[in-house]
Coordinates of C-alpha atoms in Angstrom, one line a residue:
X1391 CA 0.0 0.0 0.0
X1392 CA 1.4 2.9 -1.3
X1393 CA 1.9 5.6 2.2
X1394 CA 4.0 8.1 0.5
X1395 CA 3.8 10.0 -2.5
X1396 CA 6.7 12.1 -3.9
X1397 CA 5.8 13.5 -7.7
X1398 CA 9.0 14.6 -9.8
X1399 CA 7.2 14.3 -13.3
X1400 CA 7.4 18.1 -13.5
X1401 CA 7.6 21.0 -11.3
X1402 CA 4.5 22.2 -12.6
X1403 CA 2.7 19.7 -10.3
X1404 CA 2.6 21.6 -7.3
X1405 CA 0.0 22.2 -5.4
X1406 CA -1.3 25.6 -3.9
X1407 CA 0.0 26.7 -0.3
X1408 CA -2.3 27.2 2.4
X1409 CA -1.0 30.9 2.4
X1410 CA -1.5 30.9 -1.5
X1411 CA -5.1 29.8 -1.0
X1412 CA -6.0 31.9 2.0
X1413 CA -4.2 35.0 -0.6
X1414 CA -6.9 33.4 -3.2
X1415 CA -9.7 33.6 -1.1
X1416 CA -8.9 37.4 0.1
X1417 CA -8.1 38.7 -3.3
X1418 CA -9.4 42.2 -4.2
X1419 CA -10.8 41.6 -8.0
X1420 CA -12.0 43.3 -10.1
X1421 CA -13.1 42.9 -14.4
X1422 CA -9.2 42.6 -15.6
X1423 CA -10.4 42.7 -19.3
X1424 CA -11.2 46.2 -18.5
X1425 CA -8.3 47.0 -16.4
X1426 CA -9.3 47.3 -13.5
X1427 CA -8.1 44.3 -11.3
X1428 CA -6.4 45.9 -8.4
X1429 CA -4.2 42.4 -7.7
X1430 CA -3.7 41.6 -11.3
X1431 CA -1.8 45.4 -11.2
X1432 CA 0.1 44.9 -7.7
X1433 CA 1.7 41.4 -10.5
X1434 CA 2.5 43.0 -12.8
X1435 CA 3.9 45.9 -11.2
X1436 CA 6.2 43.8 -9.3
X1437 CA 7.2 41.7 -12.1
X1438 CA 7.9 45.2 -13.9
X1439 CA 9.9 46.1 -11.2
X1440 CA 12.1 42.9 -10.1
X1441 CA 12.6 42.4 -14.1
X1442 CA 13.4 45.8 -14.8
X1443 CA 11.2 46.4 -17.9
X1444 CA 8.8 49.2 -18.6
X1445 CA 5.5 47.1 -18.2
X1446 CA 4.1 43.4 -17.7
X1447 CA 1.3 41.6 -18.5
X1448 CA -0.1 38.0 -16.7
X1449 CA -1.6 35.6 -19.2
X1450 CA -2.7 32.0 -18.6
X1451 CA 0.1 30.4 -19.5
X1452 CA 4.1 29.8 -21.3
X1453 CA 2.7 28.8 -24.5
X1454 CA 0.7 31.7 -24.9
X1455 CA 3.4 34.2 -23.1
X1456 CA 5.7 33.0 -26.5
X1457 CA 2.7 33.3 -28.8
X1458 CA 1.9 36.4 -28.1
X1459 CA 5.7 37.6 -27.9
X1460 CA 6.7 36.2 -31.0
X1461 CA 3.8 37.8 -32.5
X1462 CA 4.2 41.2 -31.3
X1463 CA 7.7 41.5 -32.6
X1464 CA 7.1 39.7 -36.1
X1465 CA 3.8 41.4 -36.8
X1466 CA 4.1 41.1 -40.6
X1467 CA 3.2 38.0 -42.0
X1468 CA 6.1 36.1 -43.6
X1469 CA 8.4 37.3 -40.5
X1470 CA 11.2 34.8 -39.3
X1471 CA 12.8 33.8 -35.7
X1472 CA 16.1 32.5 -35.3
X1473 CA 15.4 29.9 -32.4
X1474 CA 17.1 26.0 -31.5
X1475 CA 16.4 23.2 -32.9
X1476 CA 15.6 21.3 -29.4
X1477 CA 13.8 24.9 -27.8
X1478 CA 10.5 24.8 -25.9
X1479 CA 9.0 27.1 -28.5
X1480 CA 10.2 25.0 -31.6
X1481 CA 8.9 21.7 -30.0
X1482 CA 6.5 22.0 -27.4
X1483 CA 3.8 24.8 -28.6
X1484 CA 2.0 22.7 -31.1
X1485 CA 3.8 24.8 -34.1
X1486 CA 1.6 28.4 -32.6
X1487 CA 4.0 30.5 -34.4
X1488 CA 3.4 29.4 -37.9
X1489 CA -0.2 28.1 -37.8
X1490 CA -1.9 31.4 -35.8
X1491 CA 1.0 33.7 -36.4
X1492 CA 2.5 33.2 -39.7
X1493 CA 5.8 33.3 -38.8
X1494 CA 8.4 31.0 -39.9
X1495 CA 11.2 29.6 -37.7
X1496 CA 14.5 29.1 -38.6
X1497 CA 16.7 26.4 -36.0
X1498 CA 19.8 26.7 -35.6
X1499 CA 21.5 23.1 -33.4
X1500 CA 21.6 23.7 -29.6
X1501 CA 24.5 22.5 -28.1
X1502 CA 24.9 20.4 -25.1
X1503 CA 24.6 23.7 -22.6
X1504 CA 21.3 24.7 -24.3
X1505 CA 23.6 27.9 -26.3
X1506 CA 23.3 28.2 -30.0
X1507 CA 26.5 29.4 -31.5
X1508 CA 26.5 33.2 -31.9
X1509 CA 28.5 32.6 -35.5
X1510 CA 25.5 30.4 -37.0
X1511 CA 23.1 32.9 -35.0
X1512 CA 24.6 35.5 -37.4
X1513 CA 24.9 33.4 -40.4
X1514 CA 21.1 32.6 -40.0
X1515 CA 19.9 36.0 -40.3
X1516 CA 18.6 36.4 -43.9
X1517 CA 19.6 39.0 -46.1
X1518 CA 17.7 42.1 -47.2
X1519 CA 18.9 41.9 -50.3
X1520 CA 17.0 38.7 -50.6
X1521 CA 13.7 39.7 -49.5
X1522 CA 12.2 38.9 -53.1
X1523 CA 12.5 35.1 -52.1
X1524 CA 13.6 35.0 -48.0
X1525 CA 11.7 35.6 -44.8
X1526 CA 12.3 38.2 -42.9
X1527 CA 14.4 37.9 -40.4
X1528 CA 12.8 39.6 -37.4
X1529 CA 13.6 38.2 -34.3
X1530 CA 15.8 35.5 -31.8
X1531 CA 14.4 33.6 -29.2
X1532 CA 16.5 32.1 -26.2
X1533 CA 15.5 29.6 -23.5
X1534 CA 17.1 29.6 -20.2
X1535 CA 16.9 27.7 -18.3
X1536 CA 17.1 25.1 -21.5
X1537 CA 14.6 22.3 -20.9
X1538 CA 15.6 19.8 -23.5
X1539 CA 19.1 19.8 -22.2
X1540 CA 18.6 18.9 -18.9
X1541 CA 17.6 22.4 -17.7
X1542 CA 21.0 24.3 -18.7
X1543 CA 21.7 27.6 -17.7
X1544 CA 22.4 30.6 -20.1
X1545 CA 24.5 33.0 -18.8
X1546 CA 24.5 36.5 -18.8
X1547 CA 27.7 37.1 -21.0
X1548 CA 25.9 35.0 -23.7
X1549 CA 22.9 36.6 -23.6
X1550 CA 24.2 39.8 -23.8
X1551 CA 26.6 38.4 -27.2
X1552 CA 22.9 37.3 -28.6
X1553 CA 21.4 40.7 -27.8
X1554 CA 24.3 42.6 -29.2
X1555 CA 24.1 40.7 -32.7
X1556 CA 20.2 41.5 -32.8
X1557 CA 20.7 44.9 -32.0
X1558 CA 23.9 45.4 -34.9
X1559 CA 21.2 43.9 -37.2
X1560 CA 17.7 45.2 -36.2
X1561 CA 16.2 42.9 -34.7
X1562 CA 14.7 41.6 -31.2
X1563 CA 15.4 39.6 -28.8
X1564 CA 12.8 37.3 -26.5
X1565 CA 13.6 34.6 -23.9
X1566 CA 11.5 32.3 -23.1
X1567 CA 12.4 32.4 -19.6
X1568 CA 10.4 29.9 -18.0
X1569 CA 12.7 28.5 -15.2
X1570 CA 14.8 32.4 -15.3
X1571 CA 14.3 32.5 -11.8
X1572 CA 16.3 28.7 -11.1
X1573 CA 18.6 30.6 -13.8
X1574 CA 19.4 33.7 -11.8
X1575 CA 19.7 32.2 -8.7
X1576 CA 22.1 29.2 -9.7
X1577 CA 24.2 32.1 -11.2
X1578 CA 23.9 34.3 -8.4
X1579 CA 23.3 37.1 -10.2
X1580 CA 19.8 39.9 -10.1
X1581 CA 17.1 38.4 -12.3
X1582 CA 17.0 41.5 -13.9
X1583 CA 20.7 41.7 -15.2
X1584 CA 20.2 38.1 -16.6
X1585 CA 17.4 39.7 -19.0
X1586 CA 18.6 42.8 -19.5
X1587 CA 19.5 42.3 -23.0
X1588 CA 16.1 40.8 -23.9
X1589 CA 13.1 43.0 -25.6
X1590 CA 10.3 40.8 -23.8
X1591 CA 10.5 37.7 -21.6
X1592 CA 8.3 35.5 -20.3
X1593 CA 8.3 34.4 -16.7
X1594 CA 6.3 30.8 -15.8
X1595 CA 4.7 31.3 -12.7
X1596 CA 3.8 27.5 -12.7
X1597 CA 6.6 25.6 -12.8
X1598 CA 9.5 26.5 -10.3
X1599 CA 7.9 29.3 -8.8
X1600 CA 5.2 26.6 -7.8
X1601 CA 1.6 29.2 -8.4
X1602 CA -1.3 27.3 -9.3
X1603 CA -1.6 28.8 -13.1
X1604 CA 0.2 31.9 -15.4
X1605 CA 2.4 33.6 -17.1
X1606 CA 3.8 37.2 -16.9
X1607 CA 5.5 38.7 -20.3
X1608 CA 7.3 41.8 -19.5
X1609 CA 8.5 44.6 -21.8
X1610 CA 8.4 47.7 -23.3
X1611 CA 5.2 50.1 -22.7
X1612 CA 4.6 49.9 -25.9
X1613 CA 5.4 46.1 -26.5
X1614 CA 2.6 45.0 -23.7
X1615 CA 0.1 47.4 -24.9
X1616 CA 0.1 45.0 -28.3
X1617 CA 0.5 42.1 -26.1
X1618 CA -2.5 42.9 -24.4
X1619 CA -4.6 43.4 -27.8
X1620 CA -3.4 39.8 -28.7
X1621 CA -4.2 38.1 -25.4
X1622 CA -7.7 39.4 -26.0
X1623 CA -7.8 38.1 -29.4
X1624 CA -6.6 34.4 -28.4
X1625 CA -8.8 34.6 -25.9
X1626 CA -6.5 34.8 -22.6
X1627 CA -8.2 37.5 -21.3
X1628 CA -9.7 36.9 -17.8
X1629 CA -12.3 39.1 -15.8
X1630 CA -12.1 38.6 -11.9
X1631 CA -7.9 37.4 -12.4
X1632 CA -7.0 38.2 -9.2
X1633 CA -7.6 35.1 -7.4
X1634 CA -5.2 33.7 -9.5
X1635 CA -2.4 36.7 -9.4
X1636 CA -2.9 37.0 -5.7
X1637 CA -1.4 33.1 -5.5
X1638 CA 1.6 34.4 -8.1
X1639 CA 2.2 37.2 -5.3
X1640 CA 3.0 34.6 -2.7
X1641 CA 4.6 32.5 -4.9
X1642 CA 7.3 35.2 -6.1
X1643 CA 7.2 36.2 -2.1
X1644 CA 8.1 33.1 -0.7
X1645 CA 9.6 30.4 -3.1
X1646 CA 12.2 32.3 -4.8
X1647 CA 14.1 31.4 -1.8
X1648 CA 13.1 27.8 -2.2
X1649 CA 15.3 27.3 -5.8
X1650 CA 18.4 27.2 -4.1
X1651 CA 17.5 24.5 -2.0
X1652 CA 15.4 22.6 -5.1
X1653 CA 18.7 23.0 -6.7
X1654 CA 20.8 21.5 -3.5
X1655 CA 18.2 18.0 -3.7
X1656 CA 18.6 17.5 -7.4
X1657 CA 22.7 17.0 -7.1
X1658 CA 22.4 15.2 -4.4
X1659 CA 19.3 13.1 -6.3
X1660 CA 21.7 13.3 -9.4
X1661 CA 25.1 12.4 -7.7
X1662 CA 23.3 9.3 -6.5
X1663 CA 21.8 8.0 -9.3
X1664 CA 25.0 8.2 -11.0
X1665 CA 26.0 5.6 -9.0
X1666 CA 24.1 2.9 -9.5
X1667 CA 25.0 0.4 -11.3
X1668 CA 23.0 0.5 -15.0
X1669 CA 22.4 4.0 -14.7
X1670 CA 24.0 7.2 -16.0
X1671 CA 23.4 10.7 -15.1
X1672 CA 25.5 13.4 -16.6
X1673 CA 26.3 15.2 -13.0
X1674 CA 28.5 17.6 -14.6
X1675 CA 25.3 19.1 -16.8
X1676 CA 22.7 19.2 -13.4
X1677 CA 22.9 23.2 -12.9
X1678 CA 19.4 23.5 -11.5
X1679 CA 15.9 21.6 -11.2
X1680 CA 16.1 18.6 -13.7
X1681 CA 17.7 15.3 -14.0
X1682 CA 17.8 12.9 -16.9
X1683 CA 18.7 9.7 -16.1
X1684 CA 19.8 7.3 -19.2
X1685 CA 19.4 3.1 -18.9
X1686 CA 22.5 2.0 -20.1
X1687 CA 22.6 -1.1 -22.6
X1688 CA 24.0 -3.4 -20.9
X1689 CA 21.9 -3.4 -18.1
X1690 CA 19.1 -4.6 -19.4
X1691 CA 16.4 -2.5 -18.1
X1692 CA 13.3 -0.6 -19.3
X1693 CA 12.3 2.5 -18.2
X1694 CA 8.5 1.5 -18.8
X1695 CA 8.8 -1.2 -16.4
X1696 CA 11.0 0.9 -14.0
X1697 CA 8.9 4.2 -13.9
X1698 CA 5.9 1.7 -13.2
X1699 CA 7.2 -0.1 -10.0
X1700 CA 8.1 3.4 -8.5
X1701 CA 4.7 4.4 -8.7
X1702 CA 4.2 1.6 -6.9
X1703 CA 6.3 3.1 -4.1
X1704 CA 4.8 6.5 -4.6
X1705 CA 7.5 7.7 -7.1
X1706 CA 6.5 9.7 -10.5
X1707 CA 8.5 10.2 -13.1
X1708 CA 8.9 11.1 -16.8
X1709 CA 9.4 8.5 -19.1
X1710 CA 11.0 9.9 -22.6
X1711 CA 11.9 7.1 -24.2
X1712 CA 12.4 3.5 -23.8
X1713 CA 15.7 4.7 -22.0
X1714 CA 15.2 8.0 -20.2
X1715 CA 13.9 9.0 -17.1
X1716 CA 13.6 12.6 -16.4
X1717 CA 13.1 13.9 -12.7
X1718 CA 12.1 17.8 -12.0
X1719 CA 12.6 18.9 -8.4
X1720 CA 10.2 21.3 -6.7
X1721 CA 9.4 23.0 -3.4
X1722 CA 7.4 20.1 -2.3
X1723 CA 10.0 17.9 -2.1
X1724 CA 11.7 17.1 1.3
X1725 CA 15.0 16.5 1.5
X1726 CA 14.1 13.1 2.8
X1727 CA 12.1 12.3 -0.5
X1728 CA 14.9 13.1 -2.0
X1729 CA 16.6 10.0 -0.2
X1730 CA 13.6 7.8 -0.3
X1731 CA 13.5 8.4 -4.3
X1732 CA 17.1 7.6 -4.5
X1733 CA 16.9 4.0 -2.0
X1734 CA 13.5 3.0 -3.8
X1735 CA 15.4 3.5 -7.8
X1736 CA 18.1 1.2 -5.8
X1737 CA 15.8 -1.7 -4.9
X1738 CA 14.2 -1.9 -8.4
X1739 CA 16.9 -1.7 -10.5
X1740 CA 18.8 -3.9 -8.6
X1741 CA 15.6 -6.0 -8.6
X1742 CA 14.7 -5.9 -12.1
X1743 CA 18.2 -6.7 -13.3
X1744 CA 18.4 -10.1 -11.1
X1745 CA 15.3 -10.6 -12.8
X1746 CA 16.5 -10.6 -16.3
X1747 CA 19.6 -12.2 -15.3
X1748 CA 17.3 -15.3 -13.9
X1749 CA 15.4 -15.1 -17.4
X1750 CA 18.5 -15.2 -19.3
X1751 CA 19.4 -18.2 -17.3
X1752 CA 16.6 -20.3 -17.5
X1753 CA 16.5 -19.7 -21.5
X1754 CA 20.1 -20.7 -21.8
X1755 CA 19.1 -23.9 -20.0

């Protein structure tokens, strides 16, 4: 009988605080559509203010925080966006860009860090001269911290090298800054120097930040006023919003302190699983909330079979393939479930291997 239940399929499985929902339940609303949500403002003032941008905006969530970014800056139909190959955006967002927007993406390879290289950044950006025939090239998009690589940290010397290139050329620059606050703070550098080269951002509230729901895009005065349009048009705008805002508030409040020690449990989660045998975790590339764990060949396991006898010990995780495991680390993980997660991957692999071994065996005889 399973007593315990410790959920690192994402960190966007959180659940509300009692402070967040006592916040909820006090909120001051008002119709938000029409501007006039008092808590909605006291967001994305603050937002404004720790990001250092002109304005914000709170939508209902990352995929539409991109949309709407992407689409402000590449409002001509036929625009281009220099992004990765392996980004959120270019994966994840069921292709928004192109089939609502019009806009057409151009990848350019991530590498193991989650950076592009600034050269083929450069040597992606179409020609003018070519605008008979090409795109226009209108915009760059970053991610940090990088999902797909294991939640890999830009830093602010790169981002700055990205935003000078899009400036020496015209364009913008957006990050898709999901996990910026696990960024900043496994830097240890201000949030707001991290971003300071980017013309918008977007900020999940959802995922390491642990609110129940949103999104804040921040910018220019003039960049959120269009973002606002466009919310309305894709229909994220929202009347009484507060009750949700007023959870953000806490979250920002109280669990950006947190991501240091969400950071803290996943090497130690990491350093751990490295070490047993049939596993391999790249320790070197854990930098903040995420693990991915490889099956290695020769030990004979599958993740399917794995990830399903830790949920019978109260462990979830994220199968990605018939060999990957990926773990995302939250606020509402002890430091003890930390150990239990490590002790019960242990038992079954061990378990599962002297299984196969005693299959092997009574073939061969």
């Amino acid at each position: 009988m399973v007593t315990r239940r410790v959920d690192l399929r994402s960190d966007t499985v959180t659940k509300p605080t009692e402070t967040m929902r006592a916040a909820m339940a006090a909120a001051e609303v008002d119709d938000d559509v029409l501007g006039n949500d008092p808590t909605a403002f006291r967001l994305e003032s603050e937002m404004a203010k720790i990001m250092e941008k002109e304005a914000a905006l709170f939508v209902p969530s990352g995929t539409m925080g991109n949309l709407i970014s992407v689409l402000v800056h590449c409002d001509i139909r036929g625009s281009e966006v220099i992004l990765g190959h392996n980004s959120h955006i270019h994966i994840y967002e069921n292709g928004g860009i192109s089939t609502i927007g019009g806009v057409h993406p151009r990848t350019v390879k991530n590498n193991a860090d989650g950076t592009m290289d600034i050269d083929s950044i450069e040597a992606s950006i179409r020609d003018p001269k070519g605008e008979l025939v090409y795109p226009t090239t209108r915009l760059i998009c970053l991610e940090n911290t990088h999902g797909n690589t294991g939640g890999r940290v830009l830093s602010v010397e790169y981002t700055d090298r990205v935003g000078e290139v899009a400036k020496k050329y015209g364009l913008k620059l957006h990050i898709d800054g999901a996990r910026i606050f696990n960024a900043a703070v496994a830097l240890g550098v201000p949030v707001s120097r991290l971003v300071q080269a980017a013309d918008s951002v977007s900020v999940c509230l959802s995922k390491g930040l642990g609110a129940p729901v949103g999104t804040i895009i921040v910018g220019s005065q003039s960049f959120i006023n269009k973002a606002r349009r466009l919310r309305k048009t894709l229909g994220g705008g929202m009347r009484q919003v507060g009750v949700l805002c007023a959870a953000a508030l806490v979250a920002i409040q109280e669990n950006v302190a947190k991501l240091e020690s969400d950071h803290k449990k996943t090497k130690f989660l990491a350093d751990g699983l490295n070490k047993v045998e049939g596993l391999e975790v790249d320790v070197d590339s854990v930098e903040t909330n995420m693990i991915f764990i490889d099956i290695l060949e020769h030990a004979k396991l599958n993740a399917e079979k794995l990830r399903k006898k830790l949920e019978e010990h109260g462990i979830f995780v994220m199968q990605e393939s018939s060999s990957r495991i990926r773990i995302v680390m939250h606020h509402q993980i002890s430091f003890k479930d930390a150990q239990f997660t490590l002790s019960c991957f242990q038992l079954w692999v061990e378990y599962m291997k002297k299984m196969a071994t005693s299959w092997r065996t009574k073939q061969i005889k």
